[in-house]
Every structure is written in C-alpha cells, then in structure tokens.
N, CA, C and O of each residue as an XYZ file, in Angstrom:
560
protein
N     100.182     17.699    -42.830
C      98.980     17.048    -43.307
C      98.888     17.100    -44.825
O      98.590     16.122    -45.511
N      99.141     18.211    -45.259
C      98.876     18.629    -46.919
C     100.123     17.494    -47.416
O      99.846     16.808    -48.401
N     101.251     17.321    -46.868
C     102.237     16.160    -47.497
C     102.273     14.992    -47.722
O     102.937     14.290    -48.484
N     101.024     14.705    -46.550
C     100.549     13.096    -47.043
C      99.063     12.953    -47.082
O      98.277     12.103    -46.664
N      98.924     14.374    -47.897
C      97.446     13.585    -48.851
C      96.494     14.291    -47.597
O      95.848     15.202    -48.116
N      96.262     14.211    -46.491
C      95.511     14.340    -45.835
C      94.113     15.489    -45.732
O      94.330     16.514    -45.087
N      93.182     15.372    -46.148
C      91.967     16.587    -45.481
C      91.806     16.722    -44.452
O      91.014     15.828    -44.152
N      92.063     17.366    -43.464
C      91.189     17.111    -42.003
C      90.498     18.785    -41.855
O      91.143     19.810    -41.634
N      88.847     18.649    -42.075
C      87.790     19.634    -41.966
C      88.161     20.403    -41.147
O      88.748     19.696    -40.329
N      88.220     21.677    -40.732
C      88.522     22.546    -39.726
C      86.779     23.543    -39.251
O      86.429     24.665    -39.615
N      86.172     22.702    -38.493
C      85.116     23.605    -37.634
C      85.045     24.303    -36.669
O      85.194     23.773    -35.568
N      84.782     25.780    -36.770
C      84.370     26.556    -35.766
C      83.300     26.863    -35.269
O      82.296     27.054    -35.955
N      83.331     26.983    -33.760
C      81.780     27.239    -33.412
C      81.888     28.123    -32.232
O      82.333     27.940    -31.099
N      81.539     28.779    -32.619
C      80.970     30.137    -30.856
C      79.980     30.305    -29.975
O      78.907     30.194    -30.568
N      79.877     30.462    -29.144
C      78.903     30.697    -28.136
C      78.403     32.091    -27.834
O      79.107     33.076    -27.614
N      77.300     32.040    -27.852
C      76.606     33.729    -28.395
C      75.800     33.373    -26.611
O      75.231     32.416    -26.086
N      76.156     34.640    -26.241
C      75.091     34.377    -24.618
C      73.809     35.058    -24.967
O      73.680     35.429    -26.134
N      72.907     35.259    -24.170
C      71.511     35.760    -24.186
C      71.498     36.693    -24.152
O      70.346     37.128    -24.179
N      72.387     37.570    -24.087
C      72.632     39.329    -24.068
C      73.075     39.576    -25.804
O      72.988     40.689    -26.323
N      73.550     38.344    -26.559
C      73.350     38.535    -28.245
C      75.268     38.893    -28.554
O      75.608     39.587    -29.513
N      76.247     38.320    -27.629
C      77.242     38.746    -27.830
C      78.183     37.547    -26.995
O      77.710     37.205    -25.911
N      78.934     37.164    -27.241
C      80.736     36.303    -26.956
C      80.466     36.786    -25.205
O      79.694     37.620    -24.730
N      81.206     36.102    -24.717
C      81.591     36.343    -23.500
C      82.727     37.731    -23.495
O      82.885     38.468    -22.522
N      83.257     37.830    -24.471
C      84.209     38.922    -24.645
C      83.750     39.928    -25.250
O      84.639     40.750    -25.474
N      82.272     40.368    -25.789
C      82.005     41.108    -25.999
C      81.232     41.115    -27.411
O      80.221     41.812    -27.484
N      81.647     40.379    -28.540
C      81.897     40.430    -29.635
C      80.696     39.196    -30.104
O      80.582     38.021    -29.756
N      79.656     40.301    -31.314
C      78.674     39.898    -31.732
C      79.300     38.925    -33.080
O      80.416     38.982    -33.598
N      77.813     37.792    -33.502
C      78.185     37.573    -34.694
C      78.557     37.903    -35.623
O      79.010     37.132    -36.469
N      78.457     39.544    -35.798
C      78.303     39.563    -37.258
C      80.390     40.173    -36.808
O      81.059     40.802    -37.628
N      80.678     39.947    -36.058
C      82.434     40.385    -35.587
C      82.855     39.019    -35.664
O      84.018     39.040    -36.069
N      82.442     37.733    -35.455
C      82.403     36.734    -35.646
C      83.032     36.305    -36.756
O      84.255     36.200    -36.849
N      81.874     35.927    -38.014
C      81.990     36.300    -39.282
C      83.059     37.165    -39.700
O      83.981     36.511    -40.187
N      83.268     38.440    -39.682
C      84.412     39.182    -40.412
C      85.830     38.659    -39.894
O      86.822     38.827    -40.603
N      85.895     38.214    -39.023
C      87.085     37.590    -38.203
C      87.564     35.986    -38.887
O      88.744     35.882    -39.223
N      86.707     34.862    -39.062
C      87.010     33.968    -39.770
C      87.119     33.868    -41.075
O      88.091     33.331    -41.606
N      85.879     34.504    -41.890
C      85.564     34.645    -43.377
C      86.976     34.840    -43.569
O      87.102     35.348    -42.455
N      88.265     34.875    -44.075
C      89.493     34.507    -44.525
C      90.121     32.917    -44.438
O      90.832     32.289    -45.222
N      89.703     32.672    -43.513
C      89.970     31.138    -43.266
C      88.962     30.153    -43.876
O      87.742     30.201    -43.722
N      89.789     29.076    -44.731
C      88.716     28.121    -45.517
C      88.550     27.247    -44.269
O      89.379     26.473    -43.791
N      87.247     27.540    -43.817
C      86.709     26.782    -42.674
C      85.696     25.601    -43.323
O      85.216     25.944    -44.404
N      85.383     24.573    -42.953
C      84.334     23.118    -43.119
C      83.108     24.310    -42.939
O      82.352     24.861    -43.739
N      83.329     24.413    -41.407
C      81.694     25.047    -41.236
C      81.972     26.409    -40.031
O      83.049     26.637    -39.482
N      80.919     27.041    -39.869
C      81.127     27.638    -38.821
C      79.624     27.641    -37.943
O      78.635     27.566    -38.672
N      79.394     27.710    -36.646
C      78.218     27.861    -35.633
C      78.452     28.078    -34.730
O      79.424     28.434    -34.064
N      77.047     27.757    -34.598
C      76.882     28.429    -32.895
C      76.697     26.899    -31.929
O      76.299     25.894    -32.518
N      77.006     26.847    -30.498
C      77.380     25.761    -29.759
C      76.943     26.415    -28.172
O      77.088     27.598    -27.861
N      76.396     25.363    -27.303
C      75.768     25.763    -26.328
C      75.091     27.019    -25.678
O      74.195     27.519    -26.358
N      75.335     27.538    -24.622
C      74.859     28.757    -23.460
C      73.118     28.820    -23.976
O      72.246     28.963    -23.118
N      72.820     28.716    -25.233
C      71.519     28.969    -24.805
C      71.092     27.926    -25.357
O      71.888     27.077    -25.759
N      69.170     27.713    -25.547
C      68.342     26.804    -26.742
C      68.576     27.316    -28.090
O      69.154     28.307    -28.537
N      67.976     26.375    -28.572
C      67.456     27.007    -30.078
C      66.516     28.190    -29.989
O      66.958     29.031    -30.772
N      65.897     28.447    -29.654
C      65.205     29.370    -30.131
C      65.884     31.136    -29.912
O      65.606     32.137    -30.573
N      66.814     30.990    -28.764
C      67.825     31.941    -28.511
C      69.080     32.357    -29.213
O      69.862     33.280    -28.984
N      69.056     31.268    -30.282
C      70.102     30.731    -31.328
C      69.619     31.535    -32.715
O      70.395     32.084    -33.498
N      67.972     31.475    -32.857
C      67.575     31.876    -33.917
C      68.149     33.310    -34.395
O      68.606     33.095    -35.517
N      68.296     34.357    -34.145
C      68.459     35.798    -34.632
C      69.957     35.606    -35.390
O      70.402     36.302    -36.302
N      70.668     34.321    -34.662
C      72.468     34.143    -34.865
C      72.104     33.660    -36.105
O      72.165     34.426    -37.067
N      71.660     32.282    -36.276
C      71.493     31.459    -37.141
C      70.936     32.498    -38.239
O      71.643     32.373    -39.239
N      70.345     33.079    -38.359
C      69.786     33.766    -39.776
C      70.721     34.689    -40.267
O      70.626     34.933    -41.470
N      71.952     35.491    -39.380
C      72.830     35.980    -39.526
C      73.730     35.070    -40.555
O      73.940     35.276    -41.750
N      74.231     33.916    -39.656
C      75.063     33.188    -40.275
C      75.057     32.353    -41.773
O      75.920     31.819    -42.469
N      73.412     32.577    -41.870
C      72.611     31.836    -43.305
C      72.547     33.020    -44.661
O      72.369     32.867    -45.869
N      72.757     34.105    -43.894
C      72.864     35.232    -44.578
C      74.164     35.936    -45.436
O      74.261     36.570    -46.487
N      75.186     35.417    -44.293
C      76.569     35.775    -44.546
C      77.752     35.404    -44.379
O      78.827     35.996    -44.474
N      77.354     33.943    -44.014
C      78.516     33.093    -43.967
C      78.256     32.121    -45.413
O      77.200     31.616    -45.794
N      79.993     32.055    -46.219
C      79.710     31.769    -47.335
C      79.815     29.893    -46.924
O      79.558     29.314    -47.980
N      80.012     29.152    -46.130
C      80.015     27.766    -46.469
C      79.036     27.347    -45.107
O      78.161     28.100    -44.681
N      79.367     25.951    -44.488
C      78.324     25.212    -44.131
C      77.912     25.885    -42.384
O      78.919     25.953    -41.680
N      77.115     26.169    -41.965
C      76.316     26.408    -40.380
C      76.236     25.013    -40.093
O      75.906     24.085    -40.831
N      76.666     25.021    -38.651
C      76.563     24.143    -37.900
C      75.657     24.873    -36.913
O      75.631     26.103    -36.940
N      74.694     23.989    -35.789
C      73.816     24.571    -34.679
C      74.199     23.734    -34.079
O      74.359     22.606    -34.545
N      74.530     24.165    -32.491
C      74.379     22.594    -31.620
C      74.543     23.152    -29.853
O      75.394     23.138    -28.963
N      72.870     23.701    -30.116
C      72.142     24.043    -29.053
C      72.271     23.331    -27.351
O      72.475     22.120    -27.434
N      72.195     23.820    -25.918
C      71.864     23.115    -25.281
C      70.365     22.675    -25.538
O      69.894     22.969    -26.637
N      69.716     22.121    -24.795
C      68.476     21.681    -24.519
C      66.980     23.154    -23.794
O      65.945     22.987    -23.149
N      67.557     24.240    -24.274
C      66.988     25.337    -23.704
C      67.692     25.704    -22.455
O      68.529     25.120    -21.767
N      67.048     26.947    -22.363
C      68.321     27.437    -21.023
C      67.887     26.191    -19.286
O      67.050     25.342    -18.980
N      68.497     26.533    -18.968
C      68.636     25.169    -17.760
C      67.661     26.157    -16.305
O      67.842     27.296    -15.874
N      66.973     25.421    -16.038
C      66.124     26.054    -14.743
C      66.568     25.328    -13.377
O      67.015     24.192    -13.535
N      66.520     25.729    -12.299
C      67.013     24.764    -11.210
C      65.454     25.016    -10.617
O      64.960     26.136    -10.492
N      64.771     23.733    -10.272
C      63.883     23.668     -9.615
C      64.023     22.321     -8.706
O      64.278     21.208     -9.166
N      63.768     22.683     -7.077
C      63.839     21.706     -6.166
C      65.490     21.408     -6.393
O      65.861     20.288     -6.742
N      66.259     22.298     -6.208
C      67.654     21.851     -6.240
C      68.412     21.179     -7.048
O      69.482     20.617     -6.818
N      67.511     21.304     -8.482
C      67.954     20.153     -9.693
C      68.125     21.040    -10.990
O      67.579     22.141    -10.923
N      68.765     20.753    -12.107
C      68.885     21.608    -12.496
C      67.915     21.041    -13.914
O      68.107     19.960    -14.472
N      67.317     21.615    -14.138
C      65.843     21.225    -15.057
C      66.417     22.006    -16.642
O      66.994     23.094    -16.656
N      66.141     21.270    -17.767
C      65.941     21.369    -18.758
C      65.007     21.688    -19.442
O      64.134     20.908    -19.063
N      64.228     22.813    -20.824
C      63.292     22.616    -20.685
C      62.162     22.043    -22.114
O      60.934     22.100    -22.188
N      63.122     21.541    -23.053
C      62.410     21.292    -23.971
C      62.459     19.729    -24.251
O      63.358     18.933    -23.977
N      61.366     19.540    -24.808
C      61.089     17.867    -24.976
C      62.035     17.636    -26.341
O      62.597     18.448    -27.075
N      61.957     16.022    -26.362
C      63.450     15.850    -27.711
C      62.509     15.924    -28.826
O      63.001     15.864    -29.952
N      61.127     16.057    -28.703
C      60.019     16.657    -29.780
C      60.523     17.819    -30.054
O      61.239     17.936    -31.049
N      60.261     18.861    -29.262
C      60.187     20.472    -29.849
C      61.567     20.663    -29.745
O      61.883     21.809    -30.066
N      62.540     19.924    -29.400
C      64.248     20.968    -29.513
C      64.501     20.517    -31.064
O      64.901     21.310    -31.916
N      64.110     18.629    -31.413
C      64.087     18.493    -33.021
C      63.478     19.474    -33.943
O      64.087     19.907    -34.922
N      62.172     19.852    -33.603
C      61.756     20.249    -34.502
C      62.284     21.726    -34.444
O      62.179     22.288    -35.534
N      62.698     22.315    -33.680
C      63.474     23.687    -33.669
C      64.826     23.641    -34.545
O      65.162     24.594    -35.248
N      65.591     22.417    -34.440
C      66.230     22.015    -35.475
C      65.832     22.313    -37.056
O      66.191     23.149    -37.885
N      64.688     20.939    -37.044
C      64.165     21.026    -38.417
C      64.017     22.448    -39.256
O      64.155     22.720    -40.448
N      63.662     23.253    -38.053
C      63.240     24.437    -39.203
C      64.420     25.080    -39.346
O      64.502     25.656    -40.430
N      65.724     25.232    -38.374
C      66.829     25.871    -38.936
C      67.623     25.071    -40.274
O      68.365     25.634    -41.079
N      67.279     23.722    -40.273
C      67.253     23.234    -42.075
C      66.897     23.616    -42.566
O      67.719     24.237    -43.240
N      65.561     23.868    -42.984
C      64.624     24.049    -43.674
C      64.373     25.198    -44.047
O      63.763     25.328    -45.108
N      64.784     26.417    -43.257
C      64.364     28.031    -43.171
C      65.932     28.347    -43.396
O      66.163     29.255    -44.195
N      67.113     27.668    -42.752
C      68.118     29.130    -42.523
C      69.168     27.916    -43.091
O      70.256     28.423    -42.817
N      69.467     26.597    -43.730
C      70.212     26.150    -44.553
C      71.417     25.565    -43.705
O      72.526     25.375    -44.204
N      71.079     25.269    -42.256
C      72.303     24.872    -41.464
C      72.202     23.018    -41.958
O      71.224     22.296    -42.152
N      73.373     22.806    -42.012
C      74.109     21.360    -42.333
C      74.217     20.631    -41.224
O      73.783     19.487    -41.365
N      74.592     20.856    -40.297
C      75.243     20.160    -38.930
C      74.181     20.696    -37.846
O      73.847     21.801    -37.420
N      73.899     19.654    -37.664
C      73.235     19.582    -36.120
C      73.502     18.771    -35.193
O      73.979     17.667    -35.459
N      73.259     19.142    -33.993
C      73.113     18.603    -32.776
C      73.021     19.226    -31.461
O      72.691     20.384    -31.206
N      73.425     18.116    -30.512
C      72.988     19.010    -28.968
C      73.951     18.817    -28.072
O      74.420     17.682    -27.982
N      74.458     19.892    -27.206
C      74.913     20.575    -26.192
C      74.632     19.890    -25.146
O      74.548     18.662    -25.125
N      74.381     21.016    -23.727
C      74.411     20.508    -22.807
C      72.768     20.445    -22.557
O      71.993     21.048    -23.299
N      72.317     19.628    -21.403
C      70.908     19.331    -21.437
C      70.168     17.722    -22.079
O      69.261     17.022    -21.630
N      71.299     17.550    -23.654
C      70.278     16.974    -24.428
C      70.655     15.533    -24.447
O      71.718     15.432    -25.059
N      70.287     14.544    -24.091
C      69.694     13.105    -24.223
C      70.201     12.626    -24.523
O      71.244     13.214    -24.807
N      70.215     11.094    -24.852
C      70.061     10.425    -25.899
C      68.945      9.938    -26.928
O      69.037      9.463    -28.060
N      67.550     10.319    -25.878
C      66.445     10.398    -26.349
C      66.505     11.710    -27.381
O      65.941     11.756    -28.474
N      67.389     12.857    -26.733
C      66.779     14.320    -28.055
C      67.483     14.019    -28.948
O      67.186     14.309    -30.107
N      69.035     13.098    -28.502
C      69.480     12.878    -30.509
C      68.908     11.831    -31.293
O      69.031     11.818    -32.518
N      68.277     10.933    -30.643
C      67.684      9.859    -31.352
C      66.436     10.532    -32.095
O      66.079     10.164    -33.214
N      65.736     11.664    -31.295
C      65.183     12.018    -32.168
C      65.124     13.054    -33.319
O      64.431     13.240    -34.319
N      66.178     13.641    -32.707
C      66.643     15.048    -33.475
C      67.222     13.971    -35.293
O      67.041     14.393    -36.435
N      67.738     12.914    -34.991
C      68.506     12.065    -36.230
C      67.427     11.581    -37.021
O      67.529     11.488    -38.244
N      66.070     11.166    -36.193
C      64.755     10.433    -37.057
C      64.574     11.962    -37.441
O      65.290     12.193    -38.415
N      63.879     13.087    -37.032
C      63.222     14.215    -37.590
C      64.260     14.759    -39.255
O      63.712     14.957    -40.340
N      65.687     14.881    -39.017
C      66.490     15.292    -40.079
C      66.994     14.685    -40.742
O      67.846     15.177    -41.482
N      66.672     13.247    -40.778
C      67.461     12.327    -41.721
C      67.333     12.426    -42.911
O      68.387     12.271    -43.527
N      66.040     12.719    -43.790
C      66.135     12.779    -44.699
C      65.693     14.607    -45.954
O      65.104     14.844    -47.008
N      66.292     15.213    -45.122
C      66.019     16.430    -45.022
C      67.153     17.087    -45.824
O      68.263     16.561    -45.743
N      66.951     18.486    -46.804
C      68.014     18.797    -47.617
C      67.661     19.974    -46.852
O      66.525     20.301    -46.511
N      69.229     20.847    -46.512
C      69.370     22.106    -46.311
C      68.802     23.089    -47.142
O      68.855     22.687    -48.304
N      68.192     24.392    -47.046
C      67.832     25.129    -47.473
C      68.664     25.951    -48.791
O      69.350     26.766    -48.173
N      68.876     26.101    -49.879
C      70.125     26.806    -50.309
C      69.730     28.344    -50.269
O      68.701     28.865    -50.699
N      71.050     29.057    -49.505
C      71.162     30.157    -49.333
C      71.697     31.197    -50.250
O      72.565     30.774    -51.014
N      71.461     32.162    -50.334
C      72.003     33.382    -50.567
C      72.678     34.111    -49.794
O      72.092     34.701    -48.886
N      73.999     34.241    -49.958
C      74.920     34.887    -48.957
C      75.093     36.445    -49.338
O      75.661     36.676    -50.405
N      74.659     37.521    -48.569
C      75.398     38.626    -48.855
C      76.910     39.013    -49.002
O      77.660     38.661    -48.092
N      77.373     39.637    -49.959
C      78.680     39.740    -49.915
C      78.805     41.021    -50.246
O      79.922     41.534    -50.320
C-alpha cells in the first residue's frame, strides 16, 4: 500500500460487555495499553450493550486515547417480550445519547449496531451533523 501512494485508515473497535470487560476478560483501560503503539484512525467501542452502558468506556477512551473515538452502540440492550426480541430506545434518545458523547467525551465517529434502524441513523445524522467534537485532554 505505502508503494503506491495509498492511505487506507486502520479502525479498531471492541466490545466491552455489561460486566465492564472483553469477553476474554480484559478491561479498557488493557485495551488502550495494547493498541496505543499502533498509529490507529480511531479506536471504540461497538455493540453488546446501549449507549448509556458505553458511557464509563467512552470517558476512559476521551481521557486516554491519544487520536479519534469511535461509538457504535446497539440500540440498548435487547429485551424479548412475547417471543420477540424488543429494543429499547427511541432513534430520539439513542441520538441524543450520541450527541452528548460529542459534546462531553470528544468521540468523532458514530453510529449504530445491532437493534438500530434506519429511522435511528436518519436521525442520529440530523442530531450530529453539524456538531464539533469536544477537544480533549489526554492523560499521558
């Protein structure tokens, strides 16, 4: 790639379960020390839970990851009611759970996982369109 000119962005993204750790064990902040050597585009977090289960990661990652956060939430954790498997946030409140991880914790990349619409990205794209990331301070 580097021989003919080429950039191609390299993004990582992990899945943090509701217990605050990898399926293998391994928290964000093991996350982080593990890539931070690699010039990565971005790094985030990507499905198993909502946003709001995302939040404790995301402030981690706004804290101490030196380049761009990506988020890209399911639609809240998934409920099965009447044999269906139910979603539980409107494409109102999963956007605006978005918005504030712009706005508060400086993530670049958004979007949605499993659960979410075409209605939650249509609106998740009107709520952040014209929206500047937060600039962070990274601990080092």
């Amino acid at each position: 790639l580097a021989s003919g000119g080429l950039e191609i962005p390299v993004l990582a993204s992990v899945t943090i379960e509701q217990q605050g750790t990898m399926l293998v064990g391994s928290d964000i902040g093991a996350v982080v020390a593990t890539l931070e050597p690699f010039e990565l585009f971005s790094l985030g977090l990507n499905c198993a839970t909502g946003p709001r289960d995302m939040a404790s990661h995301v402030r981690y990652l706004s804290r101490n990851w030196p380049a761009r956060i990506s988020c890209i939430p399911n639609q809240g954790l998934p409920e099965v009611v009447d044999g269906r498997t139910v979603y539980p946030l409107s494409p109102e409140d999963f956007a605006a759970q978005m918005k504030q991880f712009i706005l508060e914790d400086g993530v670049s990349i958004v979007g949605g996982c499993c659960g979410t619409s075409p209605e939650h990205i249509r609106v998740l794209a009107e709520t952040v369109r014209d929206l500047q990331p937060k600039q962070r301070e990274v601990n080092r």
